[in-house]
mmCIF file with all atom_site columns, C-alpha atoms in Angstrom:
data_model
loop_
_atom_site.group_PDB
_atom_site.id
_atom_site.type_symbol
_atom_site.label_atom_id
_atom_site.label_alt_id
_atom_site.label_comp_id
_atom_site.label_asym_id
_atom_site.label_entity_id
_atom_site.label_seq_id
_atom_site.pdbx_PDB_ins_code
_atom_site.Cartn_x
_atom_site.Cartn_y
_atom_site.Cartn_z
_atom_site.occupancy
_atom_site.B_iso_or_equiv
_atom_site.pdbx_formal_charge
_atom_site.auth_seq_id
_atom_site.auth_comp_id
_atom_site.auth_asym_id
_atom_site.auth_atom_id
_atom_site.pdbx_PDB_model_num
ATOM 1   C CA . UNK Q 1 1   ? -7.989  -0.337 -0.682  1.00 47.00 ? 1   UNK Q CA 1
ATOM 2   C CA . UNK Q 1 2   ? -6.932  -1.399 2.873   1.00 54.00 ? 2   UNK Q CA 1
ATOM 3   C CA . UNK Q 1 3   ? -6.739  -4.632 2.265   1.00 61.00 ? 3   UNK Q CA 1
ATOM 4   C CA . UNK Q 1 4   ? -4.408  -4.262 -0.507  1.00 77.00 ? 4   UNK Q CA 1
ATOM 5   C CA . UNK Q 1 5   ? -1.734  -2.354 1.328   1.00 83.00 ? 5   UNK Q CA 1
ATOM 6   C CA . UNK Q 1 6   ? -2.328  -4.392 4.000   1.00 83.00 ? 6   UNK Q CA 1
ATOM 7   C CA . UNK Q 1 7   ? -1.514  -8.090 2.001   1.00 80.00 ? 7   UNK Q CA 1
ATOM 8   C CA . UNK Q 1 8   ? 2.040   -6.569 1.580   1.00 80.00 ? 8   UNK Q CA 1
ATOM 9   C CA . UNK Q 1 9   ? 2.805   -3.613 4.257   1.00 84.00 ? 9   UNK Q CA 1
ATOM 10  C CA . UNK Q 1 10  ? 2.019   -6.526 6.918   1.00 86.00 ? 10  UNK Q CA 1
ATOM 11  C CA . UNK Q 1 11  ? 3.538   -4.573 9.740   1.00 86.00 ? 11  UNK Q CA 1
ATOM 12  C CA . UNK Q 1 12  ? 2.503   -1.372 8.716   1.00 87.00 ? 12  UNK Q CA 1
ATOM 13  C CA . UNK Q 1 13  ? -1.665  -3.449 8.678   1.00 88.00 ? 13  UNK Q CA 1
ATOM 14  C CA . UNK Q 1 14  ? -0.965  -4.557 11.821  1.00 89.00 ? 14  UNK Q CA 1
ATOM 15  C CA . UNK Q 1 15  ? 0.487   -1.491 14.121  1.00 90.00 ? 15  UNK Q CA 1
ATOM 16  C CA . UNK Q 1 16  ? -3.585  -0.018 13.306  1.00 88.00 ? 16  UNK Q CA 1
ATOM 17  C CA . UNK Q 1 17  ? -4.073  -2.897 15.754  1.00 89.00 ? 17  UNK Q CA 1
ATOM 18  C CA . UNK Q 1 18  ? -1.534  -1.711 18.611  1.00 88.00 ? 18  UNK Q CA 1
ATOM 19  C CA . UNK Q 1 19  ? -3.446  1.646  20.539  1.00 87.00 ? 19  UNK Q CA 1
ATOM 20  C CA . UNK Q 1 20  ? 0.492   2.205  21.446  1.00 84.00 ? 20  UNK Q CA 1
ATOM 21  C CA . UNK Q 1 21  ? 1.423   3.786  18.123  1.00 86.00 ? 21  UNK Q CA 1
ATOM 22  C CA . UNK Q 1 22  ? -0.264  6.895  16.233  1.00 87.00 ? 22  UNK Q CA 1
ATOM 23  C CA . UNK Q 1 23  ? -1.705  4.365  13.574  1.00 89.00 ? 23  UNK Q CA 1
ATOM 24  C CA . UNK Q 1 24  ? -3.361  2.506  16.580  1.00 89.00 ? 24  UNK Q CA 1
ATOM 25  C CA . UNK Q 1 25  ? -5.092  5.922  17.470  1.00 89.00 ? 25  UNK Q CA 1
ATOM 26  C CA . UNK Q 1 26  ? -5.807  6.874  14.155  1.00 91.00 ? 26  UNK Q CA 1
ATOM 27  C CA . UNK Q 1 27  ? -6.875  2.971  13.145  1.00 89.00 ? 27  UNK Q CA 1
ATOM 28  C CA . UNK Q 1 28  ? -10.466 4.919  11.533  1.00 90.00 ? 28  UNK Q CA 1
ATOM 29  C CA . UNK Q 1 29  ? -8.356  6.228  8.666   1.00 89.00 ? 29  UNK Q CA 1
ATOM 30  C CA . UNK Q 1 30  ? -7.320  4.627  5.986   1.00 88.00 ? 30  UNK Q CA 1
ATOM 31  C CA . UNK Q 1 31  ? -4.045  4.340  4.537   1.00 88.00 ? 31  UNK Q CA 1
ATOM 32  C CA . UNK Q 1 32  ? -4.455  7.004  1.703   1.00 86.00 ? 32  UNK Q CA 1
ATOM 33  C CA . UNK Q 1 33  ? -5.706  9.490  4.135   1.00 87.00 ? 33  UNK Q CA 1
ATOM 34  C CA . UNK Q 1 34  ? -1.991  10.137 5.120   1.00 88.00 ? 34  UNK Q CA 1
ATOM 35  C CA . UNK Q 1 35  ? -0.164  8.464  1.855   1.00 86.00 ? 35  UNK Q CA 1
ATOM 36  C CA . UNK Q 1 36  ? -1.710  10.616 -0.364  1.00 83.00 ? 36  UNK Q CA 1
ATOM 37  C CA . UNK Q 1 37  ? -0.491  10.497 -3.969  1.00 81.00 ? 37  UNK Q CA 1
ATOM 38  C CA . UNK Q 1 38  ? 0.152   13.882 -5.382  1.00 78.00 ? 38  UNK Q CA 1
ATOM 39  C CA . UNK Q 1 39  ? 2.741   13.849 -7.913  1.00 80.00 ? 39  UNK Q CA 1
ATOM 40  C CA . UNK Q 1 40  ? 1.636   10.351 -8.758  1.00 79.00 ? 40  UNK Q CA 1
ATOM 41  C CA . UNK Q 1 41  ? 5.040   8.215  -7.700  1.00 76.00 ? 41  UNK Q CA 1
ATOM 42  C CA . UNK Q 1 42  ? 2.915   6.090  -4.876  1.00 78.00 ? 42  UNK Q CA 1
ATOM 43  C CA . UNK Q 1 43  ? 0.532   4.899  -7.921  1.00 78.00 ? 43  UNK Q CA 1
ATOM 44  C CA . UNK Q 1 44  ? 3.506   4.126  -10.114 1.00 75.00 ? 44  UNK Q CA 1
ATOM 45  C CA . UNK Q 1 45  ? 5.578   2.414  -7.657  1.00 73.00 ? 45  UNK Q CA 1
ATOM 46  C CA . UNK Q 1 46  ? 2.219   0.168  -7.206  1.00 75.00 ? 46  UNK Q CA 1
ATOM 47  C CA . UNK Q 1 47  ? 1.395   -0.321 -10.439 1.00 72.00 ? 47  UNK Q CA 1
ATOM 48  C CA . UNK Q 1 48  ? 2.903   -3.749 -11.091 1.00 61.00 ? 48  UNK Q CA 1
ATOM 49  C CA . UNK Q 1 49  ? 3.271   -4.596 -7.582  1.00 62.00 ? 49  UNK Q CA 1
ATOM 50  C CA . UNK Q 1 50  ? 1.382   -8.397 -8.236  1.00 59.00 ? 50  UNK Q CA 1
ATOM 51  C CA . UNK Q 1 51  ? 4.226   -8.912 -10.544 1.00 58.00 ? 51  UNK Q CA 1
ATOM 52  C CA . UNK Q 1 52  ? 6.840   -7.572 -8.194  1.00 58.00 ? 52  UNK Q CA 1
ATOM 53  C CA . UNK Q 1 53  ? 5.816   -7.320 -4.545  1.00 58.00 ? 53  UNK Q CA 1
ATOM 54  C CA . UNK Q 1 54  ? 9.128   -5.038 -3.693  1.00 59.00 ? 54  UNK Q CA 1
ATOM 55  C CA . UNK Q 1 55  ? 9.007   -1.535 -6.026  1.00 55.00 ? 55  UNK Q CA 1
ATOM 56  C CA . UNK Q 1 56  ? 11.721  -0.093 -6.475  1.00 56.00 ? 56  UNK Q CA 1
ATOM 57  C CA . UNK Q 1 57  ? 11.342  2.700  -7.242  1.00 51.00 ? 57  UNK Q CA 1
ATOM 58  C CA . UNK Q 1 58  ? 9.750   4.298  -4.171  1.00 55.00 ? 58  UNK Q CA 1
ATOM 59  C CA . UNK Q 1 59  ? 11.174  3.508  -0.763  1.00 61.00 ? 59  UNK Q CA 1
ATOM 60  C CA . UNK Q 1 60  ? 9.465   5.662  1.673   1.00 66.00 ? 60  UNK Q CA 1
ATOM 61  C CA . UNK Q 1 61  ? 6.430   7.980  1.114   1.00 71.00 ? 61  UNK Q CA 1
ATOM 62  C CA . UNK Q 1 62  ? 6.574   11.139 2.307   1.00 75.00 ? 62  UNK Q CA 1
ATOM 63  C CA . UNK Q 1 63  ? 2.942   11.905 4.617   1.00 84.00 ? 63  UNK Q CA 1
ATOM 64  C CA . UNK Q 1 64  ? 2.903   15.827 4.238   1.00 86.00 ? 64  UNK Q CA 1
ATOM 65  C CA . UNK Q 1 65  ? 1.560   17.694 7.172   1.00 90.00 ? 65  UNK Q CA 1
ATOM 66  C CA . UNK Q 1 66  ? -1.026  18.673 5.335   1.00 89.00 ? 66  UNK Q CA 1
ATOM 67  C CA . UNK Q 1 67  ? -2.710  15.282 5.864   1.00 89.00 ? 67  UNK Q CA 1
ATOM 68  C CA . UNK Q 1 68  ? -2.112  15.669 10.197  1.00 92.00 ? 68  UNK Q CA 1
ATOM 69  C CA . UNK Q 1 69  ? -3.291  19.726 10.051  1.00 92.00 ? 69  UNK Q CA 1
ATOM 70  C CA . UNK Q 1 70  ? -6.438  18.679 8.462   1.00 90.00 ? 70  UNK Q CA 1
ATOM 71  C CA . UNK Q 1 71  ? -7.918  17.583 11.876  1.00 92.00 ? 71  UNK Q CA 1
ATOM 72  C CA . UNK Q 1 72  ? -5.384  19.036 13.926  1.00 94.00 ? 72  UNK Q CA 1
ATOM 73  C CA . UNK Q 1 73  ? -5.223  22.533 14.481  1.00 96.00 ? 73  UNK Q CA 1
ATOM 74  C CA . UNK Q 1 74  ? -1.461  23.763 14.673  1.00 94.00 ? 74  UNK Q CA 1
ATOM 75  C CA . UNK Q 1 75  ? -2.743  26.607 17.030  1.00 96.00 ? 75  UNK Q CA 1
ATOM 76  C CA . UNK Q 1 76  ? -4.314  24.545 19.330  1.00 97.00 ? 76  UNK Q CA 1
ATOM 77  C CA . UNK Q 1 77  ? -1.062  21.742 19.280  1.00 95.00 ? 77  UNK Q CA 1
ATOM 78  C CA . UNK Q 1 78  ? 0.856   24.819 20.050  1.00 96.00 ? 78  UNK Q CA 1
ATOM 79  C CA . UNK Q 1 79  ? -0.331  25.329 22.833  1.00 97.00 ? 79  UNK Q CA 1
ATOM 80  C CA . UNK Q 1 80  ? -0.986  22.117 24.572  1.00 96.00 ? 80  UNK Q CA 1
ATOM 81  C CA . UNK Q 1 81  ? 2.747   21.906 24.513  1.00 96.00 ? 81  UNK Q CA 1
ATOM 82  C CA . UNK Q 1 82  ? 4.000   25.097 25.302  1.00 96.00 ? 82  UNK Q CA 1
ATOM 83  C CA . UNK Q 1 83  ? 5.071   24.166 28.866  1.00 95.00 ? 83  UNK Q CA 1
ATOM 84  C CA . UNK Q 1 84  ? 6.788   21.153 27.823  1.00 94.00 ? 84  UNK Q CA 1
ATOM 85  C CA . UNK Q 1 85  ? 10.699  20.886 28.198  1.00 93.00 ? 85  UNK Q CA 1
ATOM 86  C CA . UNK Q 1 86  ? 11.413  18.087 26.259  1.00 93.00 ? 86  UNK Q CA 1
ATOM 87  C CA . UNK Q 1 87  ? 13.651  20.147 23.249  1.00 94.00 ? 87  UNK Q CA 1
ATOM 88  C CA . UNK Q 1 88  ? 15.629  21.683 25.998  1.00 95.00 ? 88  UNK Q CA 1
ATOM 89  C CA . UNK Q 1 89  ? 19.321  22.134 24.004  1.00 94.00 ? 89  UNK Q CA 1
ATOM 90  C CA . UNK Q 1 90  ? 22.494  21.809 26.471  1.00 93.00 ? 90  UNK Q CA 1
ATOM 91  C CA . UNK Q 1 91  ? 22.169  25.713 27.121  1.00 93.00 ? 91  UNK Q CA 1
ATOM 92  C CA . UNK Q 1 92  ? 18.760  25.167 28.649  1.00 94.00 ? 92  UNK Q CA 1
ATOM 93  C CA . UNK Q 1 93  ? 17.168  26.888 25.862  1.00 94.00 ? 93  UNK Q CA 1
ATOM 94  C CA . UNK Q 1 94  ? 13.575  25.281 25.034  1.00 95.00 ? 94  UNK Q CA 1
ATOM 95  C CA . UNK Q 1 95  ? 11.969  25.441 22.190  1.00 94.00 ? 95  UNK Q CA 1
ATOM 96  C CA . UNK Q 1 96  ? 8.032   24.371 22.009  1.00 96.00 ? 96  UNK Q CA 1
ATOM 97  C CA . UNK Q 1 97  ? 8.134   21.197 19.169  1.00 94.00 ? 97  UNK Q CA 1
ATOM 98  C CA . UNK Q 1 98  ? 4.987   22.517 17.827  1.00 95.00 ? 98  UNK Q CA 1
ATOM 99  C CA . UNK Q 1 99  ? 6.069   26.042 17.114  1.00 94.00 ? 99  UNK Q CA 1
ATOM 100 C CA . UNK Q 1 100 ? 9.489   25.835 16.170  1.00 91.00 ? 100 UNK Q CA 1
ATOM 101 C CA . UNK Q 1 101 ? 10.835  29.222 14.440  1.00 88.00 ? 101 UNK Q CA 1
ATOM 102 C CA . UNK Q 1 102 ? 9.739   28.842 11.075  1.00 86.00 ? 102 UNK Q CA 1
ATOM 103 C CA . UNK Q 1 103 ? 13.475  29.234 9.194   1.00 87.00 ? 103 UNK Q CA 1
ATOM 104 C CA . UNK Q 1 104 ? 14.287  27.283 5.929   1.00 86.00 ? 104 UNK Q CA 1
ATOM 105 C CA . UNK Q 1 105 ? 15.534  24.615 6.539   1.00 85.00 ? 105 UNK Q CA 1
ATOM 106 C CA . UNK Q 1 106 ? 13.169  23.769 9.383   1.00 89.00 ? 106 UNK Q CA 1
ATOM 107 C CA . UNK Q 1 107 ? 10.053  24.168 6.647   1.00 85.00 ? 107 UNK Q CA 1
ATOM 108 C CA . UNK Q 1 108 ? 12.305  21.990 3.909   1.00 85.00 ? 108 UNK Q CA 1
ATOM 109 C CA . UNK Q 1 109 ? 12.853  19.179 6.342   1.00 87.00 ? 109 UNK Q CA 1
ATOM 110 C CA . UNK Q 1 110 ? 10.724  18.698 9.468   1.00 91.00 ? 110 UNK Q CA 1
ATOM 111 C CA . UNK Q 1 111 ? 7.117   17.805 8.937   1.00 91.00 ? 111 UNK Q CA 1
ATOM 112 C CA . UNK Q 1 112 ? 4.676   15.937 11.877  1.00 92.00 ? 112 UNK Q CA 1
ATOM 113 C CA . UNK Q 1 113 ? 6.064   12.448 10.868  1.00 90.00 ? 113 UNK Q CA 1
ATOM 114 C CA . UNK Q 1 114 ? 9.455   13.169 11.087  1.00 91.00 ? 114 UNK Q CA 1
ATOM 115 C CA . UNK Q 1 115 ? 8.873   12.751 14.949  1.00 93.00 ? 115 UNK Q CA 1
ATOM 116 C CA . UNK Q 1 116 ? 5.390   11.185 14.906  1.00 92.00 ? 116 UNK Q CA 1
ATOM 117 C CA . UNK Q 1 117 ? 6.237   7.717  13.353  1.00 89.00 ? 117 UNK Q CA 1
ATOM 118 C CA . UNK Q 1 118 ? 2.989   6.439  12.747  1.00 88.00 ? 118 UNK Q CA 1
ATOM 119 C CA . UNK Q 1 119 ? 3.522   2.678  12.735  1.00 89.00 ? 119 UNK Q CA 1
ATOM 120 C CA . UNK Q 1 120 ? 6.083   2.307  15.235  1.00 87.00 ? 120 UNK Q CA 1
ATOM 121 C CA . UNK Q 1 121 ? 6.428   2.401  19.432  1.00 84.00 ? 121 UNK Q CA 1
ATOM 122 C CA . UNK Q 1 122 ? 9.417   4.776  19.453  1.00 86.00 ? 122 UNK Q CA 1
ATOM 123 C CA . UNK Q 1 123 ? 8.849   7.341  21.758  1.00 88.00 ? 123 UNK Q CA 1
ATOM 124 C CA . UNK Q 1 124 ? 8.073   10.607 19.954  1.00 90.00 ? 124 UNK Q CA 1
ATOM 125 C CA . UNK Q 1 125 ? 9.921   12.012 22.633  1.00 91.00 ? 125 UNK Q CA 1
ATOM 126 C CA . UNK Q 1 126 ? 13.077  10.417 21.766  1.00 90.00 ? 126 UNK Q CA 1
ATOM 127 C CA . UNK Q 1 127 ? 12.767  10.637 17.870  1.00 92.00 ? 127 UNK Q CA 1
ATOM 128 C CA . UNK Q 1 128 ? 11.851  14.815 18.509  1.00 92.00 ? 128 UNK Q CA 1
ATOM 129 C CA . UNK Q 1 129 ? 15.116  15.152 20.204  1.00 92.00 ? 129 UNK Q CA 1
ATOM 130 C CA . UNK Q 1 130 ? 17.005  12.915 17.425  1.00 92.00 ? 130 UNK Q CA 1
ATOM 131 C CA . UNK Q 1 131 ? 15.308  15.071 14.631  1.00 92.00 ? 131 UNK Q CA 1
ATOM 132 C CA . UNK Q 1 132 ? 17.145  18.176 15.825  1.00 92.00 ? 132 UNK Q CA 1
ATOM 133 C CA . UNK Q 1 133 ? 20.171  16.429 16.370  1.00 90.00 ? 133 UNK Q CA 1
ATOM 134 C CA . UNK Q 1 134 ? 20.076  15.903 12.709  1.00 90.00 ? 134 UNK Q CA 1
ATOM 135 C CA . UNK Q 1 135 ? 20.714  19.716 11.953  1.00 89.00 ? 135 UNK Q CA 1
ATOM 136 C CA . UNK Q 1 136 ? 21.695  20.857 15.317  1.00 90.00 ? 136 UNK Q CA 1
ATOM 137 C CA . UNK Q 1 137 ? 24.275  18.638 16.363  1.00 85.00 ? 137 UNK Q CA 1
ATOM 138 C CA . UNK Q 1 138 ? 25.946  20.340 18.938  1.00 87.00 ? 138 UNK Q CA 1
ATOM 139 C CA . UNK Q 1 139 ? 22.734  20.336 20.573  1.00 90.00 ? 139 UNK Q CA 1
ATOM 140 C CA . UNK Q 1 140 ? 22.211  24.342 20.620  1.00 91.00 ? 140 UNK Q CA 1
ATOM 141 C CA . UNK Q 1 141 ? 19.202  25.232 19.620  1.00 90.00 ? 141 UNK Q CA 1
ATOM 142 C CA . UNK Q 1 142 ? 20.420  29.090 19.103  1.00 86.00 ? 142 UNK Q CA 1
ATOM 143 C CA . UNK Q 1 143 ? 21.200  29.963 15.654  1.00 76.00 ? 143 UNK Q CA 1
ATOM 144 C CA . UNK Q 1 144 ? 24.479  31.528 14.513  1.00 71.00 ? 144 UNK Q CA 1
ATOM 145 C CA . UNK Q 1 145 ? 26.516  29.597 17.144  1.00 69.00 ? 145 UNK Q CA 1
ATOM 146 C CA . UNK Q 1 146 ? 27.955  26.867 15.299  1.00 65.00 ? 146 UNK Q CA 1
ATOM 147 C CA . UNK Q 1 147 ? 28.189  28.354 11.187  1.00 61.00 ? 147 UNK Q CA 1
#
């Protein structure tokens, strides 16, 4: 199984080498550990992939946090990073990035790998404070300030 992924997701193969990104850390698991396939799209974007090495019709899997909660304990994250200031908003309000208020839209679109890119050196830091800025772009945290 690793191998195939591996003969076309070349970079993807390769950052299990680099002990800089998540996959480095997590190089013991293999790939459909975290891609897994439930509503079957991974398997059918795959299924001709000899004939065409580029499916179309899946771009990016989604890795549900499902697959990171398995080993690590949300309760436990939490608090490891209670103390940390790095989703400060430009009112000084700081909100812990592993215990964010559990609203809607916050459950609809921010899972572990929207800041923990697995296969790449960006910063988690940096991509944490970008994946707010998606939503709250005034950089307020509060809610009810802006809408």
């Amino acid at each position: 199984m690793e191998s195939e992924c591996g003969s076309c997701h070349v970079k993807e193969s390769e950052s299990a080498q680099d002990p800089s990104t998540p996959h480095g850390i997590h190089s013991a698991l293999a790939c459909n550990s975290c891609h897994i396939d439930e509503d079957g799209k991974l398997g059918k974007a795959h299924e001709d992939y000899k004939d065409d090495p580029l499916p179309e019709a899946l771009k990016i899997t989604k890795v549900s946090s499902d697959a990171c909660t398995g080993c690590h304990d949300t309760v436990e994250l939490a608090a490891k990073t209670a103390s940390t200031g790095v989703l400060t908003d430009e009112n000084g309000l700081t909100v812990n990035p592993h215990d964010i208020p559990e609203t809607e839209n916050h459950e609809s679109s921010v899972f572990c790998s929207s800041c923990h890119k697995m296969h790449s050196e960006s910063s988690v830091v940096d991509t944490a404070q970008s994946v707010c800025l998606n939503c709250h772009h005034e950089n307020v945290y509060e809610c009810g300030t802006c809408h």
